[in-house]
Coordinates of C-alpha atoms in Angstrom, one line a residue:
Chain A
M482 CA 84.4 129.9 114.8
T483 CA 86.6 132.0 112.7
A484 CA 88.1 130.9 109.5
L485 CA 91.6 130.9 111.1
L486 CA 90.4 128.6 113.9
R487 CA 88.8 126.3 111.4
F488 CA 92.0 126.1 109.4
C489 CA 94.0 125.4 112.5
W490 CA 91.6 122.7 113.6
A491 CA 91.8 121.0 110.2
F492 CA 95.6 121.2 110.1
G493 CA 96.0 120.1 113.7
L494 CA 93.6 117.1 113.3
A495 CA 95.5 116.0 110.2
I496 CA 98.7 115.9 112.3
V497 CA 96.9 114.0 115.1
L498 CA 95.6 111.5 112.6
A499 CA 99.1 111.0 111.3
H500 CA 100.4 110.1 114.7
P501 CA 102.2 106.8 114.8
A502 CA 99.5 105.3 116.9
A503 CA 96.9 106.2 114.2
T504 CA 95.4 103.2 112.4
H505 CA 95.6 104.5 108.9
P506 CA 98.2 103.2 106.4
L507 CA 97.2 106.2 104.3
P508 CA 95.6 109.5 105.4
A509 CA 91.8 109.3 105.9
S510 CA 89.2 112.0 105.6
T511 CA 87.8 113.7 108.7
I512 CA 84.5 115.2 109.4
R513 CA 84.1 117.4 112.5
Y514 CA 80.7 118.7 113.4
S515 CA 79.5 121.4 115.8
V516 CA 76.1 122.3 116.8
N517 CA 74.9 125.9 117.3
T518 CA 71.5 127.2 118.3
D519 CA 70.0 127.2 114.9
R520 CA 72.4 125.2 112.7
I521 CA 74.9 122.4 112.4
D522 CA 78.3 123.0 110.9
L523 CA 80.6 120.4 109.4
T524 CA 84.2 120.8 108.5
V525 CA 85.4 118.1 106.1
T526 CA 89.1 117.4 105.3
I527 CA 90.0 115.2 102.3
P528 CA 93.4 114.3 101.0
L529 CA 93.4 115.8 97.6
H530 CA 95.2 113.0 95.9
E531 CA 92.4 110.6 97.0
L532 CA 89.7 113.0 96.0
A533 CA 91.2 113.3 92.5
L534 CA 90.4 109.7 91.9
A535 CA 86.8 110.3 92.7
L536 CA 86.3 113.8 91.3
P537 CA 88.7 114.3 88.4
A538 CA 87.7 117.9 88.1
V539 CA 90.0 118.8 91.0
T540 CA 93.0 117.9 89.0
A541 CA 92.4 121.3 87.4
M542 CA 94.0 122.8 90.5
G543 CA 97.4 121.5 89.3
K544 CA 99.9 119.2 90.9
T545 CA 100.9 121.5 93.7
P546 CA 98.0 123.7 94.5
A547 CA 98.7 126.7 96.7
E548 CA 97.2 126.9 100.1
G549 CA 94.1 129.1 100.3
P550 CA 90.6 129.3 98.8
V551 CA 89.7 127.1 96.0
A552 CA 89.4 128.8 92.6
E553 CA 85.9 130.1 92.0
N554 CA 85.4 128.2 88.8
L555 CA 85.6 124.9 90.8
T556 CA 83.1 126.0 93.5
P557 CA 80.0 124.9 91.5
Q558 CA 81.5 121.4 90.9
L559 CA 82.4 121.0 94.6
T560 CA 79.0 122.2 95.7
A561 CA 77.3 119.7 93.4
Y562 CA 79.7 116.9 94.5
F563 CA 78.9 117.4 98.2
N564 CA 75.2 117.8 97.5
D565 CA 75.5 114.3 95.9
H566 CA 77.7 112.7 98.6
A567 CA 76.7 114.3 101.9
A568 CA 73.3 114.5 103.5
L569 CA 71.8 115.0 106.9
V570 CA 68.4 113.6 107.9
A571 CA 66.6 114.6 111.1
V572 CA 65.0 112.2 113.5
D573 CA 61.6 112.8 111.9
H574 CA 63.2 111.7 108.5
S575 CA 63.2 115.2 107.1
R576 CA 66.2 116.1 105.1
L577 CA 68.2 119.2 106.2
A578 CA 69.3 121.7 103.6
L579 CA 73.1 121.0 103.8
G580 CA 75.2 123.2 101.6
M581 CA 78.9 124.1 101.1
T582 CA 79.9 127.4 102.5
S583 CA 83.6 127.5 101.7
A584 CA 86.4 125.4 100.3
K585 CA 90.1 125.8 100.6
I586 CA 93.4 124.0 100.2
A587 CA 95.6 123.3 103.3
G588 CA 98.9 121.6 103.8
A589 CA 99.3 118.5 105.9
T590 CA 101.9 115.8 106.7
H591 CA 101.8 112.1 107.2
E592 CA 104.6 109.9 108.6
D593 CA 104.6 107.6 105.6
I594 CA 103.8 109.8 102.7
G595 CA 105.2 113.1 104.0
A596 CA 103.6 116.4 102.8
Y597 CA 100.4 116.4 101.0
A598 CA 97.5 118.7 100.2
L599 CA 94.1 118.7 101.9
L600 CA 90.8 120.0 100.6
V601 CA 89.0 121.6 103.6
V602 CA 85.3 122.1 103.0
D603 CA 82.8 123.8 105.3
L604 CA 79.2 122.6 105.1
S605 CA 76.3 124.0 107.1
A606 CA 72.6 123.3 107.5
P607 CA 69.9 125.1 109.4
L608 CA 68.3 123.1 112.2
P609 CA 64.5 122.8 112.2
P610 CA 63.2 125.5 114.6
G611 CA 61.4 124.5 117.7
Q612 CA 62.1 120.8 117.7
N613 CA 65.0 118.4 118.5
A614 CA 66.3 117.0 115.3
F615 CA 68.8 114.7 117.0
P616 CA 70.2 112.2 116.5
L617 CA 70.8 113.3 113.0
T618 CA 71.7 110.7 110.4
L619 CA 74.8 111.5 108.3
T620 CA 74.9 109.8 104.9
Y621 CA 78.4 110.4 103.4
D622 CA 80.4 108.7 100.8
A623 CA 82.7 111.3 99.3
V624 CA 85.8 109.6 97.8
M625 CA 84.8 106.2 99.1
H626 CA 82.1 105.8 96.4
E627 CA 85.2 105.3 94.2
V628 CA 88.2 104.6 96.4
R629 CA 86.9 101.6 98.3
N630 CA 89.6 101.6 101.0
H631 CA 89.1 105.2 101.9
R632 CA 87.7 106.0 105.4
A633 CA 86.2 109.1 107.1
E634 CA 86.5 109.6 110.8
V635 CA 83.8 111.6 112.4
Y636 CA 84.3 113.9 115.4
L637 CA 82.0 116.0 117.5
Q638 CA 83.4 119.4 118.3
G639 CA 82.0 120.9 121.5
T640 CA 82.7 124.4 122.5
G641 CA 86.2 124.7 123.9
Q642 CA 86.5 120.9 124.0
T643 CA 88.8 118.3 122.4
P644 CA 87.1 116.7 119.4
Q645 CA 85.2 113.6 120.5
A646 CA 85.4 110.6 118.1
I647 CA 81.9 109.5 117.1
G648 CA 82.5 106.9 114.5
L649 CA 84.0 105.7 111.2
I650 CA 82.4 105.8 107.8
R651 CA 83.7 103.4 105.2
F652 CA 82.4 101.6 102.1
D653 CA 80.6 98.4 103.1
P654 CA 80.7 95.9 100.2
D655 CA 77.9 93.9 101.8
L656 CA 75.7 97.0 101.6
G657 CA 77.2 98.3 98.3
A658 CA 77.4 101.7 100.0
A659 CA 78.7 103.4 103.0
A660 CA 76.6 102.9 106.1
P661 CA 74.9 106.0 107.5
L662 CA 76.2 107.3 110.9
A663 CA 74.1 108.7 113.7
L664 CA 75.3 112.1 115.0
P665 CA 74.4 112.7 118.6
L666 CA 73.9 116.0 120.3
P667 CA 76.9 117.4 122.2
Chain B
M1332 CA 121.1 94.2 86.9
S1333 CA 123.2 97.1 88.0
K1334 CA 122.2 99.2 91.0
L1335 CA 119.5 101.7 90.3
V1336 CA 120.9 105.1 89.6
L1337 CA 119.4 107.9 91.5
V1338 CA 119.9 111.0 89.5
G1339 CA 121.2 114.1 91.2
V1340 CA 118.0 116.0 91.6
S1341 CA 116.5 117.3 94.8
A1342 CA 114.8 115.0 97.2
V1343 CA 111.5 116.7 96.5
A1344 CA 111.8 116.0 92.8
L1345 CA 112.8 112.4 93.5
M1346 CA 109.7 111.8 95.5
A1347 CA 107.2 113.5 93.3
V1348 CA 105.0 110.7 92.1
G1349 CA 101.6 110.5 90.6
Y1350 CA 99.1 113.3 91.0
Y1351 CA 99.7 115.6 93.9
G1352 CA 103.1 114.1 94.5
Y1353 CA 104.1 113.4 98.1
T1354 CA 107.2 114.9 99.6
R1355 CA 109.0 113.0 102.3
F1356 CA 110.7 114.4 105.3
G1357 CA 114.3 115.2 104.9
G1358 CA 117.0 114.9 107.5
G1359 CA 119.3 112.4 109.1
A1360 CA 119.0 109.1 110.9
L1361 CA 116.1 108.3 113.2
A1362 CA 116.8 108.6 116.9
G1363 CA 116.4 105.5 119.1
Y1364 CA 117.4 103.1 116.4
S1365 CA 120.8 101.8 115.2
N1366 CA 120.2 102.9 111.6
T1367 CA 123.0 100.7 110.3
N1368 CA 123.4 98.1 107.6
V1369 CA 123.7 94.7 109.4
N1370 CA 123.6 92.9 106.0
I1371 CA 121.8 89.9 107.3
G1372 CA 122.7 87.9 104.3
A1373 CA 126.4 88.0 105.2
V1374 CA 125.8 87.1 108.9
A1375 CA 127.5 83.8 109.7
L1376 CA 125.2 81.0 110.9
P1377 CA 126.0 79.5 114.3
E1378 CA 127.5 76.0 114.7
S1379 CA 125.4 75.4 117.8
C1380 CA 122.2 73.4 117.6
S1381 CA 123.4 71.6 114.5
A1382 CA 122.7 68.3 116.2
T1383 CA 119.0 69.1 116.2
V1384 CA 116.5 69.7 113.4
G1385 CA 113.1 71.3 112.7
F1386 CA 111.2 72.8 115.6
A1387 CA 113.6 71.3 118.2
Q1388 CA 116.4 73.2 116.5
M1389 CA 114.4 76.4 116.6
L1390 CA 113.9 76.0 120.4
C1391 CA 117.7 75.2 120.8
L1392 CA 118.6 78.4 118.9
A1393 CA 116.2 80.4 121.0
D1394 CA 117.7 79.1 124.2
A1395 CA 121.2 79.8 122.8
L1396 CA 120.2 83.3 122.0
K1397 CA 118.7 84.0 125.4
A1398 CA 121.8 82.5 127.1
D1399 CA 124.1 84.9 125.2
I1400 CA 122.4 88.2 125.9
S1401 CA 122.1 90.5 128.9
P1402 CA 119.2 90.1 131.3
E1403 CA 118.0 93.5 130.2
L1404 CA 118.0 92.5 126.5
K1405 CA 116.3 89.2 127.4
F1406 CA 113.6 91.1 129.3
E1407 CA 112.9 93.0 126.1
L1408 CA 113.1 89.9 123.9
E1409 CA 110.9 87.5 125.7
R1410 CA 107.6 88.6 127.2
A1411 CA 104.2 87.1 128.1
Y1412 CA 102.0 86.0 125.2
T1413 CA 99.2 88.4 124.4
V1414 CA 97.2 89.0 121.3
A1415 CA 97.4 92.7 122.1
D1416 CA 101.1 92.6 121.6
A1417 CA 100.8 90.3 118.6
K1418 CA 98.7 92.9 116.9
K1419 CA 101.5 95.5 117.1
W1420 CA 102.7 95.0 113.6
S1421 CA 102.8 97.5 110.7
N1422 CA 103.9 98.3 107.2
F1423 CA 105.4 101.6 108.3
P1424 CA 109.0 102.3 108.8
P1425 CA 109.9 103.1 112.4
V1426 CA 109.0 106.8 112.2
G1427 CA 105.5 105.9 111.2
Y1428 CA 104.8 103.2 113.8
R1429 CA 106.5 103.3 117.2
D1430 CA 104.5 100.5 118.9
R1431 CA 106.5 97.5 117.7
I1432 CA 107.8 95.3 120.5
G1433 CA 111.1 93.7 121.2
P1434 CA 114.7 94.7 120.5
T1435 CA 116.0 95.4 117.0
L1436 CA 118.7 93.5 115.1
G1437 CA 121.0 96.4 115.8
D1438 CA 120.8 95.7 119.5
F1439 CA 122.6 92.3 119.1
T1440 CA 126.2 91.3 118.4
P1441 CA 127.0 89.7 115.1
K1442 CA 127.2 86.3 116.8
Q1443 CA 123.7 86.8 118.3
R1444 CA 122.4 88.0 114.9
G1445 CA 123.6 84.7 113.5
L1446 CA 121.4 82.9 116.0
I1447 CA 118.4 85.1 115.0
K1448 CA 119.1 84.5 111.4
A1449 CA 119.1 80.7 112.0
I1450 CA 115.8 81.0 113.9
L1451 CA 114.2 83.0 111.1
M1452 CA 115.5 80.4 108.6
Q1453 CA 113.9 77.6 110.6
A1454 CA 110.6 79.4 110.8
A1455 CA 110.6 80.3 107.1
S1456 CA 111.0 78.3 103.9
L1457 CA 114.4 78.3 102.2
N1458 CA 112.9 78.6 98.7
R1459 CA 114.6 81.2 96.4
N1460 CA 112.8 84.5 96.5
E1461 CA 110.4 83.2 99.1
G1462 CA 110.5 82.7 102.9
Y1463 CA 113.9 83.6 104.4
D1464 CA 115.3 84.7 101.1
E1465 CA 112.3 87.1 100.6
L1466 CA 112.9 88.5 104.2
E1467 CA 116.6 89.1 103.4
Q1468 CA 115.7 91.0 100.3
V1469 CA 113.1 93.2 102.0
L1470 CA 115.8 94.1 104.6
N1471 CA 118.2 94.8 101.8
A1472 CA 115.7 97.2 100.3
D1473 CA 115.7 99.2 103.5
D1474 CA 119.5 99.4 103.4
Y1475 CA 119.1 100.5 99.8
L1476 CA 116.7 103.3 100.8
A1477 CA 119.0 104.3 103.7
E1478 CA 121.9 104.7 101.3
N1479 CA 120.1 106.3 98.4
T1480 CA 117.6 108.7 99.9
T1481 CA 117.7 111.5 102.4
D1482 CA 114.7 110.1 104.3
S1483 CA 114.7 110.1 108.1
A1484 CA 112.0 107.5 108.3
G1485 CA 114.3 105.0 110.0
F1486 CA 115.2 102.8 107.0
S1487 CA 117.9 100.2 107.8
S1488 CA 118.2 96.4 108.2
S1489 CA 119.3 97.0 111.8
N1490 CA 115.8 98.5 112.6
Y1491 CA 113.8 95.3 112.4
H1492 CA 112.3 94.0 115.7
I1493 CA 112.3 90.5 117.1
A1494 CA 110.4 89.2 120.1
F1495 CA 109.3 85.9 121.6
L1496 CA 105.7 86.3 122.8
G1497 CA 105.7 83.6 125.4
T1498 CA 108.5 81.2 126.0
P1499 CA 109.7 79.1 123.1
A1500 CA 109.0 75.6 124.3
N1501 CA 107.4 72.3 123.3
L1502 CA 104.4 73.0 125.5
G1503 CA 102.3 76.1 125.6
T1504 CA 101.6 79.0 123.2
W1505 CA 104.3 81.3 122.0
Q1506 CA 104.8 83.5 118.9
L1507 CA 107.9 84.4 116.9
Y1508 CA 107.4 88.1 116.2
F1509 CA 109.6 89.7 113.5
G1510 CA 108.9 92.9 111.8
G1511 CA 109.8 96.3 110.5
H1512 CA 109.3 98.4 107.4
H1513 CA 107.3 96.4 104.9
F1514 CA 107.6 93.2 106.8
A1515 CA 105.6 91.4 109.5
M1516 CA 106.0 87.8 110.6
T1517 CA 103.6 86.4 113.2
S1518 CA 104.2 82.6 113.6
T1519 CA 102.2 81.2 116.5
Y1520 CA 103.0 77.8 118.0
K1521 CA 101.1 75.7 120.4
D1522 CA 102.5 72.5 122.0
G1523 CA 105.2 72.3 119.4
F1524 CA 103.0 72.9 116.3
L1525 CA 102.5 75.9 114.1
I1526 CA 98.9 77.0 114.6
G1527 CA 99.0 80.3 112.7
A1528 CA 101.3 82.1 110.3
T1529 CA 99.3 85.2 109.8
P1530 CA 98.9 88.2 109.6
S1531 CA 101.9 88.2 107.3
F1532 CA 102.7 91.5 105.6
R1533 CA 105.1 92.0 102.7
G1534 CA 106.0 95.2 100.8
V1535 CA 109.1 96.4 99.1
E1536 CA 110.6 99.6 97.7
P1537 CA 112.3 99.6 95.2
F1538 CA 110.0 97.1 93.5
V1539 CA 112.1 96.7 90.4
P1540 CA 115.1 94.5 90.7
F1541 CA 117.9 96.3 92.5
T1542 CA 121.4 95.4 93.7
Q1543 CA 122.2 95.8 97.4
N1544 CA 124.4 94.0 99.9
G1545 CA 126.2 92.1 97.2
R1546 CA 123.2 90.5 95.6
E1547 CA 120.3 91.0 93.2
N1548 CA 116.9 91.6 95.0
A1549 CA 113.4 91.3 93.6
P1550 CA 111.5 89.7 96.5
L1551 CA 107.9 90.3 95.4
V1552 CA 107.9 90.1 91.6
Q1553 CA 107.0 86.4 91.9
E1554 CA 103.8 87.3 93.6
Q1555 CA 103.0 89.9 91.0
A1556 CA 103.7 87.4 88.2
A1557 CA 101.5 84.8 89.8
F1558 CA 98.5 87.2 89.9
A1559 CA 99.1 88.4 86.4
A1560 CA 99.1 84.8 85.2
I1561 CA 95.7 84.2 86.7
F1562 CA 94.1 87.1 84.9
A1563 CA 95.9 86.4 81.6
A1564 CA 94.3 83.0 81.6
L1565 CA 90.7 84.2 82.2
S1566 CA 88.2 84.6 79.5
A1567 CA 86.7 88.1 78.9
T1568 CA 83.6 87.0 80.8
E1569 CA 85.5 85.6 83.7
L1570 CA 87.7 88.7 83.9
S1571 CA 84.6 90.9 84.0
Q1572 CA 83.2 88.8 86.8
A1573 CA 86.5 89.2 88.7
T1574 CA 86.7 92.9 88.3
L1575 CA 85.7 94.9 91.4
A1576 CA 83.9 98.3 91.1
G1577 CA 85.9 101.3 92.3
T1578 CA 89.5 102.0 93.0
F1579 CA 91.8 100.6 95.7
T1580 CA 94.7 102.7 96.7
D1581 CA 95.7 100.4 99.5
I1582 CA 94.8 97.0 101.1
L1583 CA 91.8 96.7 103.3
A1584 CA 93.1 94.3 106.0
G1585 CA 96.2 96.2 106.9
P1586 CA 97.8 96.7 110.3
Q1587 CA 95.3 97.4 113.1
K1588 CA 92.4 96.6 110.7
D1589 CA 91.6 93.1 111.9
D1590 CA 87.9 93.7 111.3
A1591 CA 88.2 94.7 107.6
F1592 CA 86.9 91.4 106.1
P1593 CA 83.6 91.8 104.3
S1594 CA 81.1 89.2 105.2
A1595 CA 80.3 88.4 101.5
S1596 CA 83.1 87.5 99.1
E1597 CA 83.4 89.5 95.9
G1598 CA 84.7 88.6 92.4
L1599 CA 85.0 85.4 90.5
K1600 CA 84.4 82.1 92.2
V1601 CA 87.3 79.8 91.7
G1602 CA 85.1 76.7 91.7
T1603 CA 83.7 77.9 88.3
L1604 CA 87.1 77.7 86.7
T1605 CA 88.8 74.9 84.8
P1606 CA 91.3 72.8 86.8
E1607 CA 94.2 74.6 85.0
K1608 CA 92.9 78.0 86.0
Q1609 CA 92.3 76.8 89.6
A1610 CA 95.9 75.7 89.7
L1611 CA 97.0 79.2 88.8
V1612 CA 95.1 80.5 91.9
L1613 CA 96.8 77.9 94.1
T1614 CA 100.2 78.9 92.7
A1615 CA 99.5 82.5 93.7
I1616 CA 98.4 81.4 97.2
E1617 CA 101.6 79.4 97.5
T1618 CA 103.8 82.5 96.9
Y1619 CA 102.5 83.5 100.4
V1620 CA 102.0 80.2 102.2
R1621 CA 105.4 78.8 101.0
D1622 CA 107.1 81.6 102.8
I1623 CA 106.9 79.5 106.0
N1624 CA 108.5 76.3 107.0
P1625 CA 107.3 73.4 104.7
V1626 CA 105.8 71.5 107.7
G1627 CA 103.4 74.2 108.5
A1628 CA 103.0 75.3 104.8
N1629 CA 101.9 71.8 103.7
K1630 CA 99.1 71.7 106.4
I1631 CA 97.9 75.2 105.5
M1632 CA 97.9 74.6 101.7
A1633 CA 95.9 71.4 102.3
K1634 CA 93.2 73.5 104.0
Y1635 CA 93.3 76.2 101.3
K1636 CA 93.1 73.5 98.5
A1637 CA 90.1 71.9 100.2
E1638 CA 88.4 75.3 100.3
L1639 CA 89.5 76.4 96.8
T1640 CA 86.2 76.0 95.0
D1641 CA 84.6 78.4 97.5
T1642 CA 87.4 80.9 97.2
Y1643 CA 87.0 84.1 95.1
V1644 CA 89.6 86.0 93.1
S1645 CA 89.2 89.6 92.2
L1646 CA 91.0 92.6 90.9
A1647 CA 90.7 96.4 90.3
G1648 CA 92.8 98.2 87.7
S1649 CA 94.7 96.4 85.0
P1650 CA 94.9 92.6 84.8
T1651 CA 98.6 92.8 84.1
V1652 CA 99.0 94.0 87.7
D1653 CA 101.8 96.5 87.0
A1654 CA 100.3 100.0 87.4
E1655 CA 99.6 102.3 90.3
N1656 CA 96.3 101.4 92.1
D1657 CA 96.2 97.9 90.6
Y1658 CA 94.8 95.7 93.2
V1659 CA 94.3 91.9 93.7
R1660 CA 92.4 89.9 96.3
I1661 CA 92.0 86.2 97.0
D1662 CA 89.2 85.6 99.4
G1663 CA 88.3 82.2 100.7
P1664 CA 86.6 80.7 103.7
S1665 CA 89.9 81.0 105.4
V1666 CA 92.5 82.6 103.1
W1667 CA 92.6 86.3 102.5
I1668 CA 95.4 87.8 100.4
E1669 CA 95.6 91.4 99.1
F1670 CA 98.2 92.9 96.8
S1671 CA 98.1 96.7 96.1
L1672 CA 100.5 98.6 93.9
Q1673 CA 101.0 102.1 95.3
P1674 CA 103.0 105.2 94.4
G1675 CA 106.7 105.2 95.3
R1676 CA 107.1 106.8 98.7
S1677 CA 110.8 107.5 98.7
I1678 CA 111.9 106.9 95.0
E1679 CA 110.1 107.1 91.8
G1680 CA 107.9 104.3 90.5
I1681 CA 105.4 101.9 92.1
H1682 CA 105.8 99.6 95.1
P1683 CA 103.6 96.8 96.5
H1684 CA 101.9 96.4 99.8
S1685 CA 100.6 92.9 100.4
V1686 CA 99.1 90.9 103.2
W1687 CA 98.3 87.3 103.8
R1688 CA 95.7 86.7 106.5
D1689 CA 93.7 83.7 107.6
K1690 CA 90.2 84.6 108.8
V1691 CA 90.3 81.6 111.2
A1692 CA 93.9 81.3 112.2
D1693 CA 95.2 84.9 112.4
Y1694 CA 97.2 85.2 115.6
G1695 CA 96.8 81.4 115.9
G1696 CA 93.1 81.8 116.3
N1697 CA 93.7 83.4 119.7
K1698 CA 91.6 86.3 120.8
E1699 CA 93.6 87.4 123.8

């Protein structure tokens, strides 16, 4: 998928989630994953004003960050942040090498709060060769490790298909953490 | 206090709040709504039904309203009772949530709005800054936003919906549905008795006292003050026990989040507090429960008082409950109250979102 298509997906999904029928008083994060022959790709969108509460380093981007790639000096901190707050485990309990491949700022709108900035992050991990690693287990708590009302909606993106809702990740006070989510194959 | 002065800066600058400030949509009035100031406080009350009192008077007023409107409007106003429809409430202004049911105040004549006002006054308490008076002030806030911002979100007192889910009667189940921006009333009755007054949502912007429709308005500062009084009375140890980890930028159990209650309560157990401090928690709960008619409120308060020792109070942010992202929760076997201070959406400052729920009696305890 090209960078342009990824951007369009992220922006389009933000609009979809901001539809009046959506269930979110405030914008949520979204995670869309797609599976290729040898890897799994995740595109994560996070409202920047919510991320700023969990990762104050992003405030260095300023109050009105321009759309486009994130400044290079922030990349190591974002890489480390997603290393700490996103993980994929195969069905045999082996951890996949999930890493950030790009990060950019995009604009979005929401009926209640209007225009806001999104951080759009691409993550990717190679799949174990010669075996079925699915269902993968996604452990994810970006933002919600600090902002307890924050939620992330997870979608499966099949080739040429509308994203399919897989589940919702949110902080569970009974667990003291966000519950992992199983990611099925397309 | 004099009317808030909105300085002559651009709408974008007006709405820049906090970090990564939001910018609202500009534009004119929202299509499909009257978008007018009906100034419900000035609407004359009807003389009809004055021979009856209490629940009987509410039924009389409902019948009088139905008799005075067109068949088409009656069809929109009164519909079959379903929990699915009862769940169609929201904090959003009309542009953010289009699934509300029933006609809006703008669809009625002034005479008919008088009947509606009387119905709402019968369902609510008549305490100052609570109940009906709180409702009137929240609607005034929308008129304030309509007159003082360029938002096209659908602000206006005319844009609040009313519906009867089921037929108002002495027998059977029905619900008085009233809601719009920052307001949701869901009073459910069965065989002539109130069986549920929740979910009940309140919010307001501007939060600071403001003048609109010929009166001063500050509908939710009493709730804020009641919470701050609790935390001011706690010892350092108690305050530490009450403090939740993390940040809350919104309530958990908002609209369409009926499954948001955690199974285990968090915070400070009220039963460990002195009677004086327990009374402060009850006072805070009363700022919600006493929004409804005293007959129903007394019954609900008796239940919450009996459960008080097993109720928890908690906060995130500052104990003075006066800053962005300050958050308060009261969580009991039945009662669930949340209060969240959020950035201004249309004008500078903070504004509260708050919900009162009952884990047992939301939607009257009905599931469908």
